Coordinates of C-alpha atoms in Angstrom, one line a residue:
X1 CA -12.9 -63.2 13.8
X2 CA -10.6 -63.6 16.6
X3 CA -10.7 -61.6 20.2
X4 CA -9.3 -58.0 19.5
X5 CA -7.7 -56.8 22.5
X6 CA -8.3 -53.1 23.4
X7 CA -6.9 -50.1 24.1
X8 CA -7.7 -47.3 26.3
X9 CA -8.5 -45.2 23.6
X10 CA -10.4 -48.1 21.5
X11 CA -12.5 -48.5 24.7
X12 CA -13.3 -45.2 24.7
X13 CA -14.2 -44.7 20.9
X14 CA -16.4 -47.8 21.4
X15 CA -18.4 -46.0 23.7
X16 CA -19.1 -43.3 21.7
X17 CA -20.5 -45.4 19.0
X18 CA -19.8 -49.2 18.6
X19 CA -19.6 -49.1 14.9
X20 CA -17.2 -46.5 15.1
X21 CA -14.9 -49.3 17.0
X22 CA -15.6 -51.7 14.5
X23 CA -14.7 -50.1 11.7
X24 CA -11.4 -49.0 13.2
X25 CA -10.2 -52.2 14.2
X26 CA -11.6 -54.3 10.9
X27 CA -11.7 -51.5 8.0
X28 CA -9.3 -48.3 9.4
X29 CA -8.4 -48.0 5.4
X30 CA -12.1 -46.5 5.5
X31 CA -11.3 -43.9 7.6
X32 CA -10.8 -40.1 6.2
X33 CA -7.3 -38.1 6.6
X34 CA -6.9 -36.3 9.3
X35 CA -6.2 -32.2 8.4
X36 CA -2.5 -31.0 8.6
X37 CA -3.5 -29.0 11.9
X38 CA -4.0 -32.3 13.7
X39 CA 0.0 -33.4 13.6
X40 CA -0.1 -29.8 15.7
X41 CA -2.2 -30.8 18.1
X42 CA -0.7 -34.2 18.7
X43 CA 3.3 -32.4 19.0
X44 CA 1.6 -29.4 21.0
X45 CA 0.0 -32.7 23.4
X46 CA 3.5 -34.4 23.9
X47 CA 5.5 -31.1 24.5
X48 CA 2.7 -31.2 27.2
X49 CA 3.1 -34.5 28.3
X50 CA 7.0 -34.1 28.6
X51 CA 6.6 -30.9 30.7
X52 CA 4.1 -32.6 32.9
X53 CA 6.6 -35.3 33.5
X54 CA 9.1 -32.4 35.0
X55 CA 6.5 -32.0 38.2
X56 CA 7.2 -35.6 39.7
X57 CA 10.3 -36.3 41.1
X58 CA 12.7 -39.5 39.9
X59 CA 10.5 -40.3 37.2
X60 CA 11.8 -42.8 34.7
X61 CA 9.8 -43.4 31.5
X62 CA 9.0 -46.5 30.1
X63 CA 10.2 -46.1 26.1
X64 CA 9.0 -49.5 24.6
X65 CA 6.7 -48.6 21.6
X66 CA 3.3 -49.5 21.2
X67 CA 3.2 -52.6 19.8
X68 CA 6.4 -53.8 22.3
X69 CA 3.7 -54.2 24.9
X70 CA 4.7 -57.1 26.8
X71 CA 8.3 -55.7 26.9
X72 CA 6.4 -52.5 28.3
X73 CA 4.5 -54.6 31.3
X74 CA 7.8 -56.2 31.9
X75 CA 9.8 -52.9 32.1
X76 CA 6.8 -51.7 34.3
X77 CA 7.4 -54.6 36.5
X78 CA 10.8 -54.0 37.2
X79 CA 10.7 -50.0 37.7
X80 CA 7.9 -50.6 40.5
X81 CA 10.2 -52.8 42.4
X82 CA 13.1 -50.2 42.3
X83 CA 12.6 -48.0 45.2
X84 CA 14.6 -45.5 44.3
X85 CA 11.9 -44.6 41.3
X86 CA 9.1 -42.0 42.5
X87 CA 7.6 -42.1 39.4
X88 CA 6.7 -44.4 36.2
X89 CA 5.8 -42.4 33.0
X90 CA 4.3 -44.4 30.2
X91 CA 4.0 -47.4 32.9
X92 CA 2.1 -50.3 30.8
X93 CA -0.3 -52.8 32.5
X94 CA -3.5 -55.3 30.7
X95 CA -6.2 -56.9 31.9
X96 CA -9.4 -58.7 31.3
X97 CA -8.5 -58.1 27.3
X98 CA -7.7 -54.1 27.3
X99 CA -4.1 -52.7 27.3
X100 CA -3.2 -49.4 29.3
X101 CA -0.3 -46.9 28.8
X102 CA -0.3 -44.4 32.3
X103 CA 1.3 -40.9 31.7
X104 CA 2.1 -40.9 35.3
X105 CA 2.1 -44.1 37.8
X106 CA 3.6 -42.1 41.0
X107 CA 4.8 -44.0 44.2
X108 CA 2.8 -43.3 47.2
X109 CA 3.0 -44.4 51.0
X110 CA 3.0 -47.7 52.5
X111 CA 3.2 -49.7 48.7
X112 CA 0.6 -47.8 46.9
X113 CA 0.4 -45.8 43.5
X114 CA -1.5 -42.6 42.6
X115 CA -2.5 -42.5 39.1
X116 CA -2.6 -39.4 37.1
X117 CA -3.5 -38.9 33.6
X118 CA -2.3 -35.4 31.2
X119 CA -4.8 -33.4 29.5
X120 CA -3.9 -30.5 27.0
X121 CA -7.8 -29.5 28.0
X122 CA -8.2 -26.8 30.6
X123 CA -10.7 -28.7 32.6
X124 CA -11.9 -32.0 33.8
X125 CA -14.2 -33.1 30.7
X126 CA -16.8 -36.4 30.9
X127 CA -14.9 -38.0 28.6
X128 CA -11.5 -37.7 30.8
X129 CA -13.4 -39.6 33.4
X130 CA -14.0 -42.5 31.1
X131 CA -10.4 -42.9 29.9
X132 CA -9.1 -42.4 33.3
X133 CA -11.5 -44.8 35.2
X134 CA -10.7 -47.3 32.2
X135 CA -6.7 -47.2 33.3
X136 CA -8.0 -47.3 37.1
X137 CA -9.8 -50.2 36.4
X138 CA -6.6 -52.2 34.2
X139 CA -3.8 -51.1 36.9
X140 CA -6.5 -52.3 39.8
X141 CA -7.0 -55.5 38.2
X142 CA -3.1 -56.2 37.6
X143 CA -2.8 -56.2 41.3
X144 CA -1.9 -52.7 41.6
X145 CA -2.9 -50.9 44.6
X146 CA -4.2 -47.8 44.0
X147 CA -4.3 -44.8 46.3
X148 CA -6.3 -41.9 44.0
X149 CA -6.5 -40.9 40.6
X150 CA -6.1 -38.0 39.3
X151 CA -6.1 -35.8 35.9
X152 CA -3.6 -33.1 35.3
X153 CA -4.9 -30.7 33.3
X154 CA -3.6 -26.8 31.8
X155 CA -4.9 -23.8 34.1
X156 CA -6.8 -21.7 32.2
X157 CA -6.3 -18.8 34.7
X158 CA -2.5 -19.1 34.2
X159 CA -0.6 -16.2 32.5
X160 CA 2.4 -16.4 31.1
X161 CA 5.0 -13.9 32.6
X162 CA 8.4 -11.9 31.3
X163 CA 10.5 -14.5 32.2
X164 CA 9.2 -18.0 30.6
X165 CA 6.7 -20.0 31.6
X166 CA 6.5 -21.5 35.5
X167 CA 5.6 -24.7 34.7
X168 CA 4.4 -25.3 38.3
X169 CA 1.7 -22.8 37.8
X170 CA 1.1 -23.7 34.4
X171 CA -0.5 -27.2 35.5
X172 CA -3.4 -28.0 37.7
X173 CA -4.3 -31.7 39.3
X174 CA -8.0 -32.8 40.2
X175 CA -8.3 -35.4 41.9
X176 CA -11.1 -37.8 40.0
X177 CA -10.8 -40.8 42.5
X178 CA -14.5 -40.3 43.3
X179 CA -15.7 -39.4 40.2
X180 CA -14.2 -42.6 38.5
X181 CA -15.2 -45.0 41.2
X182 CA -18.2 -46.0 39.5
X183 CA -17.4 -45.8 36.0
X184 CA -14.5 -48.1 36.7
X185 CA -17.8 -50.5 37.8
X186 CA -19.5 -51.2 34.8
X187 CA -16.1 -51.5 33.0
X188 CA -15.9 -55.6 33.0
X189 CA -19.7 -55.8 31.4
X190 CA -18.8 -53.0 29.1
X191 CA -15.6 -54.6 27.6
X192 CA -17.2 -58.0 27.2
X193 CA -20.1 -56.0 25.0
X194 CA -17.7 -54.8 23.2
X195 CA -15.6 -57.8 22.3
X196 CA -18.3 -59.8 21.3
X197 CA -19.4 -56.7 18.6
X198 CA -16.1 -57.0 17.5
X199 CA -16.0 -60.6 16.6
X200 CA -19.3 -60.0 14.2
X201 CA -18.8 -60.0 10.5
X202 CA -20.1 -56.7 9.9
X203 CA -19.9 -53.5 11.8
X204 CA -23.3 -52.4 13.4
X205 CA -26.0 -50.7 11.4
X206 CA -26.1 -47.1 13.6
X207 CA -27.1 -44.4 11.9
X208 CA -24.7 -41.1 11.9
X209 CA -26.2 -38.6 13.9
X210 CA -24.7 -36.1 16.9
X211 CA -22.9 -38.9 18.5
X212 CA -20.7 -38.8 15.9
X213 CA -19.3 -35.3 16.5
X214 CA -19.3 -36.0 20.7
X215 CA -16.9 -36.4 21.8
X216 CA -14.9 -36.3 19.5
X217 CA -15.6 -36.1 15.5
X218 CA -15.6 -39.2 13.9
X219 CA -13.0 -40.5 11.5
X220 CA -15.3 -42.8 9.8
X221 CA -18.2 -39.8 8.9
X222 CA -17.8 -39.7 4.9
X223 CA -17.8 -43.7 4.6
X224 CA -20.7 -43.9 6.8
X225 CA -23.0 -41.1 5.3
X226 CA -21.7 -41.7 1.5
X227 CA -25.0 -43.1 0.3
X228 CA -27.4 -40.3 2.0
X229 CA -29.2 -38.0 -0.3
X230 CA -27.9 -34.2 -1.2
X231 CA -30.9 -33.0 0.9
X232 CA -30.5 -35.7 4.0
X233 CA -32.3 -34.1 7.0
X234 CA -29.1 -33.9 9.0
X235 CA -27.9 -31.1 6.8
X236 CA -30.7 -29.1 7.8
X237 CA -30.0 -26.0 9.5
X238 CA -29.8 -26.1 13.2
X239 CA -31.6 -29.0 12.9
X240 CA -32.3 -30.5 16.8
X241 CA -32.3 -33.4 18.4
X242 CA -35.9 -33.6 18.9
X243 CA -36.4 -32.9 15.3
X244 CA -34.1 -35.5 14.3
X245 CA -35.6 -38.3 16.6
X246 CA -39.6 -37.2 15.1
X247 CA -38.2 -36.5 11.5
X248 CA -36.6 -40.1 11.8
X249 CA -40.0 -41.5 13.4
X250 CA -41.9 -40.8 10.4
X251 CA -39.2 -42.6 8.1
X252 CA -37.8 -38.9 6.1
X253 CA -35.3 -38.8 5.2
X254 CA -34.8 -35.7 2.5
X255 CA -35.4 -32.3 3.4
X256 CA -37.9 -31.8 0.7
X257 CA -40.1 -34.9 2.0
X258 CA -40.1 -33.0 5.3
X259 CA -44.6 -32.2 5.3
X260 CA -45.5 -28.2 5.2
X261 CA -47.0 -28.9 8.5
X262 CA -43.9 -29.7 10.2
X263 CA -42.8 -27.3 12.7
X264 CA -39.8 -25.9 11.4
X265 CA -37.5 -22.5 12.7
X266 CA -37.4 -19.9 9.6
X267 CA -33.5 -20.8 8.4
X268 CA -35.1 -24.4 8.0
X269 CA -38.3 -23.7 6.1
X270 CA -35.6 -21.5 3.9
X271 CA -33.6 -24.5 2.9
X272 CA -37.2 -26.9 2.4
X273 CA -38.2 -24.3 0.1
X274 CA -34.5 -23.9 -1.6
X275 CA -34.2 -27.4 -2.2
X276 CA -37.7 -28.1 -3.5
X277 CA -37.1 -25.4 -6.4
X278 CA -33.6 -25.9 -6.6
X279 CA -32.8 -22.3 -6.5
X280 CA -31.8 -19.5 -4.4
X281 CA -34.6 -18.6 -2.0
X282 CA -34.5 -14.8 -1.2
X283 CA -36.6 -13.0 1.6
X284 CA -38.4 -9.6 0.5
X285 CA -36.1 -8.4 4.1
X286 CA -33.2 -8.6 2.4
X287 CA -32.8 -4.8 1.1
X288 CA -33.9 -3.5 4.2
X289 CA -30.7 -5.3 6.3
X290 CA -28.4 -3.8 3.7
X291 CA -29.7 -0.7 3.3
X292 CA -26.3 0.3 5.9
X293 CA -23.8 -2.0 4.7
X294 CA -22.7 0.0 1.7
X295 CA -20.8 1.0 -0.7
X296 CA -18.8 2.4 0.4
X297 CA -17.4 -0.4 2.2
X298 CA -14.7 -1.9 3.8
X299 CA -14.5 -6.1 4.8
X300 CA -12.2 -6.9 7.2
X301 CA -10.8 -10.7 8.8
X302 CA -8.1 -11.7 11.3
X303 CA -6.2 -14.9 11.6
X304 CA -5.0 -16.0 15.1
X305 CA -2.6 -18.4 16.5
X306 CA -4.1 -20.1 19.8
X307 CA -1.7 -22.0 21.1
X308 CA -1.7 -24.3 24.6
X309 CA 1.3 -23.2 25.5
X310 CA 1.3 -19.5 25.1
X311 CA 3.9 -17.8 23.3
X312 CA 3.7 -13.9 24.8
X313 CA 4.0 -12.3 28.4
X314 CA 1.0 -11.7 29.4
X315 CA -1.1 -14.4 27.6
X316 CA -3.6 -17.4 28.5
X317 CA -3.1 -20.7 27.5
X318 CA -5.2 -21.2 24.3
X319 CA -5.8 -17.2 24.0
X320 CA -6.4 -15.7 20.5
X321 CA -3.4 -14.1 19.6
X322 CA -3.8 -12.0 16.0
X323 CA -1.0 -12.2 14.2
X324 CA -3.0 -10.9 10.7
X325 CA -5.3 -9.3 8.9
X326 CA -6.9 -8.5 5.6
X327 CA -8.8 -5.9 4.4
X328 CA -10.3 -5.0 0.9
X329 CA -12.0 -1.4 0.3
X330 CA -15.0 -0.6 -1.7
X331 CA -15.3 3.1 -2.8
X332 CA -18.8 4.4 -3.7
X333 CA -17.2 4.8 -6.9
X334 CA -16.2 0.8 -7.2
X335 CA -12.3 1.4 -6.9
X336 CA -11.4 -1.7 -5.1
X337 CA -7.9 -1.4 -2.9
X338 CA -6.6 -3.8 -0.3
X339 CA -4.3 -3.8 2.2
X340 CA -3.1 -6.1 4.5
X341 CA -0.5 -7.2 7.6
X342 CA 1.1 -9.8 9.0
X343 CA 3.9 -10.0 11.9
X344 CA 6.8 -11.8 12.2
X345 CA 5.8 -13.5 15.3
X346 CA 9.0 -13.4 17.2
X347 CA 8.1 -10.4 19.6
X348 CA 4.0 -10.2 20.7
X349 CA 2.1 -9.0 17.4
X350 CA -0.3 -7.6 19.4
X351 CA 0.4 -3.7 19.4
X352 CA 2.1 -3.9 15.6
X353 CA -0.8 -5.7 14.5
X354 CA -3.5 -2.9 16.1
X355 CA -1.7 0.5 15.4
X356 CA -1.4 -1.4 11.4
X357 CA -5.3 -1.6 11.8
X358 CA -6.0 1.4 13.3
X359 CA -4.0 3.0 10.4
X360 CA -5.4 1.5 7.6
X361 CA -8.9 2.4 9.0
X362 CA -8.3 5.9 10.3
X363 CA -10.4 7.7 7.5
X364 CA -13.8 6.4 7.9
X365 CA -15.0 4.3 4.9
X366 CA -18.6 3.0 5.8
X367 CA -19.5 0.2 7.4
X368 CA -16.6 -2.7 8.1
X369 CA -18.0 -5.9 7.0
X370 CA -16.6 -8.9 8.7
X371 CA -18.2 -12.7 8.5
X372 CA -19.3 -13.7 12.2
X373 CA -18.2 -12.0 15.7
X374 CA -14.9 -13.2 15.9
X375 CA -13.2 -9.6 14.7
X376 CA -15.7 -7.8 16.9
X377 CA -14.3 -10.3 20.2
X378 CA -10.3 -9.6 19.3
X379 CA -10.9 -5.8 18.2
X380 CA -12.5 -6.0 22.0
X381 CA -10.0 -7.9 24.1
X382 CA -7.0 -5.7 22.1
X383 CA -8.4 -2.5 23.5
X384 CA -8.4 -4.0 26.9
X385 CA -5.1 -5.4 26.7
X386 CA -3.8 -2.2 24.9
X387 CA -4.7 0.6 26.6
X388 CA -3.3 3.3 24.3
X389 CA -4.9 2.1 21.6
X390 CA -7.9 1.9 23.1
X391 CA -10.1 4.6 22.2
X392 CA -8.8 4.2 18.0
X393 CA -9.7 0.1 18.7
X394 CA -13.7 1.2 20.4
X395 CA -14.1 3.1 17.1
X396 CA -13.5 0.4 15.0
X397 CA -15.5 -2.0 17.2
X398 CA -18.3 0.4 16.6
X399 CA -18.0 0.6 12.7
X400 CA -18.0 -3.1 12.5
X401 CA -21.4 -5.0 10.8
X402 CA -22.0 -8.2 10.9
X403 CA -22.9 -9.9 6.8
X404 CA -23.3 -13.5 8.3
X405 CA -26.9 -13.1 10.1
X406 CA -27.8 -11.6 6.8
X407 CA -27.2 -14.0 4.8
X408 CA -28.1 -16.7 7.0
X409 CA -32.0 -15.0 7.9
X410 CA -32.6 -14.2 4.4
X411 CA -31.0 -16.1 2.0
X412 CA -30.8 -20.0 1.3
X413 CA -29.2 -22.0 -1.1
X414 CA -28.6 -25.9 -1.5
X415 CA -25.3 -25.6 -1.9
X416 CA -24.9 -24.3 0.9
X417 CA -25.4 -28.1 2.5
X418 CA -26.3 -26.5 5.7
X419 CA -23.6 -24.4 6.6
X420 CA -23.2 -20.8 6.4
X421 CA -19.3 -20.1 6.9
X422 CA -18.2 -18.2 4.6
X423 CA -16.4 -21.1 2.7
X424 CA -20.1 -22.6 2.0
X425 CA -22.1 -19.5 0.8
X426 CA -18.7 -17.6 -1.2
X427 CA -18.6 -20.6 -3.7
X428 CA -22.5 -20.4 -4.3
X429 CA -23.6 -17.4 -4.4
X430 CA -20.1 -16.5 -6.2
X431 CA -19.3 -19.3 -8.7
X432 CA -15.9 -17.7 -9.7
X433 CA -14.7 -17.8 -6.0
X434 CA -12.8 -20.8 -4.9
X435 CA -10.7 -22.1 -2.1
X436 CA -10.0 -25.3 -3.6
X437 CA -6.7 -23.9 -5.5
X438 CA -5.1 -22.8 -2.1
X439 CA -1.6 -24.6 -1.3
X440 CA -0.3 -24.9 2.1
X441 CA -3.3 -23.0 3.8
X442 CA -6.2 -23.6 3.0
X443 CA -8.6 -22.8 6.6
X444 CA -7.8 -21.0 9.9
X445 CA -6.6 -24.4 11.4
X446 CA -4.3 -24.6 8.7
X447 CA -3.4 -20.6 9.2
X448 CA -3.3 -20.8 12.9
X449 CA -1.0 -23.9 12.4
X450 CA 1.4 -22.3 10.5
X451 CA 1.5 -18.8 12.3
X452 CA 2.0 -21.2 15.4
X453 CA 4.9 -23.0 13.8
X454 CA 6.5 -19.8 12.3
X455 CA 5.8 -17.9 15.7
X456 CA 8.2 -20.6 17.5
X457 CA 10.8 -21.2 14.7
X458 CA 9.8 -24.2 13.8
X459 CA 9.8 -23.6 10.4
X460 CA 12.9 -21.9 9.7
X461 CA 14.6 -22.0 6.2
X462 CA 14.0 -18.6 4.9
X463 CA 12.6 -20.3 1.7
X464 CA 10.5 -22.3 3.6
X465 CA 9.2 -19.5 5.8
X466 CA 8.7 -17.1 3.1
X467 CA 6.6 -20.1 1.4
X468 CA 4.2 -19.9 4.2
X469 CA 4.2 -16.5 4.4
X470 CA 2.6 -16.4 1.0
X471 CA 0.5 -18.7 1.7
X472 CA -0.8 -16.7 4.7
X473 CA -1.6 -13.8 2.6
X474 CA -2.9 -15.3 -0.2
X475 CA -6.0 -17.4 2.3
X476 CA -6.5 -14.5 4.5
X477 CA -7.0 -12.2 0.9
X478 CA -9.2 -14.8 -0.3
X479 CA -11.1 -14.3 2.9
X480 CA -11.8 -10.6 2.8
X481 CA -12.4 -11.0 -1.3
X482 CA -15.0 -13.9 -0.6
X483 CA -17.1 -11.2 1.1
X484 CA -17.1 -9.0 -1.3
X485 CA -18.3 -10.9 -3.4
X486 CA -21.1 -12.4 -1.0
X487 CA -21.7 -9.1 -0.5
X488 CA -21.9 -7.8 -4.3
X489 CA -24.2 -10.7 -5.0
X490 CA -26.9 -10.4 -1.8
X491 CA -27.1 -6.8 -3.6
X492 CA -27.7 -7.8 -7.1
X493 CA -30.5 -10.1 -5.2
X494 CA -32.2 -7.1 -4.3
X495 CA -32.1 -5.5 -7.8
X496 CA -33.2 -8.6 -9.9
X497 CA -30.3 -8.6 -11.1
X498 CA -29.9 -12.3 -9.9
X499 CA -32.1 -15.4 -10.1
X500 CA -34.4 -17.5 -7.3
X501 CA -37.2 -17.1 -5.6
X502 CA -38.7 -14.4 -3.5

């Protein structure tokens, strides 16, 4: 194979994991789709980009695509030797075999350049340093002299006012010139490394593990853990680092190879004993933790919208905004009722969507059942932002009960591949319960996608948005019904009235 030349963000993947980079430049057809959500992300990152590029004056982008590259340097070229050009966004440069695009090359004193990359992050991550230092260490080597580097990244403590965002507050710029020194270093010895992996025949043999979730999940996860067992260790619950590293030591590989004598938290001798009868394992606890869950019941979820860019006066960049909720009802009797909301989006939801909630859970019910703490955090950051609705917003914070450390400190199941979201336990311990015949939302990515989308207009055919409107009810139902059924099935487990082991 012949020298593949890198990029930035090649350069970066290969640090993560070498095979990773190997298999993206020899094999990307083995890579997985990306979700729907991630086409969000990526417009939500340019619309960034493109307001970042309003802070530097006389800036002039370089529009050659990616594979134009050598018309890009060339451009590059020429808009550095026009002085009238304080900035260059885009500005391409390559050296020793790795090919750079700059978001912002800006002209500084006496013939030098300060660099400065855009983040849609609110903070200076380790693996900004790494993409940054690699561009420092291109534009350096092109003959470029460079005066600092920085990253430009949202401000998290920025709240959007009544009249728009102020894009000069909106941004913050660290200056990484430091921090990137030394990284920029071992750059030459790196890139060689990694060249001369990618002229093997075959990608390396590195076994998926954490690295392939940090930074950044892998694209290449279901090819490379396709052949491992139904019970492979790494789907053990909570599993650690250390336990991976001694599991791995003694050559197991299956969860039911792992000895009785290894030391294992509770959730995980659960799933060892769950996958070695191949049944639900039940502890005798079970009954007691329900005991005050009821019926009557009621089993309540939210869907947000988080956007970078917030939408609302008075909101954080990536805040949770609730735009909806779903709530079935459980009488003593077994009547079943549900109700549920969802706003328009073109004014803040907040205050329609709590006095809706506070309405539809005025007369007490029982317990309100909700899957994790994420109801219990908005419920709580609503009465602080609402004060008026504070006092009806504490009472329902205080009915609320919590069904996923139940199910997850008493119950295991294999299918449950070691997860307990509600998507992996619903469809196991409720066999008539899917989410695989959802269209057009089928997760709360995909939800806080499209409340995103519909919040800002861009979906706007009334066919189209009353399409995704549906589709918004119809998850968010499925959401409140899957815990019912959880629910209704942890109690025939205390009954007898289902199967596994005690």
């Amino acid at each position: 194979m012949g020298a593949t030349t890198l990029s930035k963000s090649k350069y970066v993947a290969g640090l993560q994991c070498t095979r990773r980079l190997w298999l993206a430049c020899h094999a990307p057809e083995l890579a997985s789709q990306p979700p729907p959500a991630m086409q969000a992300q990526f417009d939500m990152g340019a619309e960034i980009g493109r307001r970042a590029r309003e802070r530097f004056a006389n800036g002039t982008l370089v529009s050659e695509e990616a594979w134009e590259h050598g018309r890009a340097v060339e451009r590059t070229r020429q808009l550095m030797a026009d002085d009238s050009v304080g900035a260059i966004f885009e500005a391409a440069f390559e050296h020793a075999g790795i090919r750079v695009r700059v978001d912002v090359l800006e002209r500084g004193s006496g013939g030098g350049w300060n660099l400065c990359e855009v983040k849609s992050g609110t903070g200076v991550k380790p693996v900004y340093l790494h993409d940054v230092a690699v561009q420092r260490f291109v534009v350096a080597g092109a003959g470029v002299p460079i005066h600092s580097v920085e990253i430009m990244h949202i401000d998290s403590a920025y709240v959007r006012g009544e009249r728009g965002i102020d894009w000069a507050r909106f941004f913050a710029r660290a200056n990484v010139t430091a921090e990137t020194a030394p990284l920029a270093e071992s750059i030459p010895a790196q890139a060689v490394a990694l060249q001369v992996m990618l002229s093997q025949a075959a990608a390396p043999a590195i076994e998926p593990s954490r690295h392939c979730f940090a930074p950044y999940a892998c694209e290449f996860w279901g090819h490379c853990t396709a052949a491992k067992p139904p019970d492979w260790i790494f789907s053990l619950p909570r599993i650690s680092a250390k336990q991976l590293a001694s599991l791995g030591a003694l050559a197991i590989e299956r969860i039911i190879d792992i000895p009785d004598d290894f030391p294992l938290r509770s959730v995980q001798a659960r799933a060892r004993s769950a996958w070695r009868t191949g049944a639900l394992h039940v502890e005798p606890a079970l009954g007691a933790n329900l005991s005050l869950m009821g019926p009557p019941t009621d089993y309540l979820d939210f869907e947000t919208a988080f956007p970078a860019i917030p939408l609302y006066p008075g909101t954080r960049p990536y805040e949770q905004v609730p735009f909806q909720w779903s709530l079935h009802r459980l009488a003593a009797s077994g009547r079943m009722v549900h109700r549920e909301f969802l706003a328009d989006g073109r004014g803040d939801p907040r205050p329609e969507f709590a006095q809706s909630l506070i309405d539809a859970l005025r007369e007490p019910n029982g317990p309100i059942l909700v899957w994790s703490s994420f109801e219990d955090q908005i419920v709580a950051a609503l009465a602080q932002t609402l004060p008026s609705h504070a006092d009806d917003l504490r009472a329902v914070q205080g009915r609320l009960a919590d069904l996923l450390p139940v199910a997850r400190d008493h119950v295991y199941h294999p299918g449950f591949g070691g997860r307990f979201s509600i998507k992996a336990v619903a469809p196991t311990l409720a066999p008539g319960l899917r989410y695989d015949d959802l269209d057009g939302v089928a997760d709360g990515g995909g939800a806080a996608d499209v409340l995103m989308r519909l919040a800002t207009g861009a979906i706007d055919s009334p066919d189209e948005v009353l399409r995704h409107r549906r589709a918004l009810l119809v998850y968010c139902k499925r959401d409140t019904l899957a815990m019912v059924e959880v629910h209704r099935a942890l109690r025939m487990c205390v009954t007898g009235q289902a199967g596994g082991s005690r």
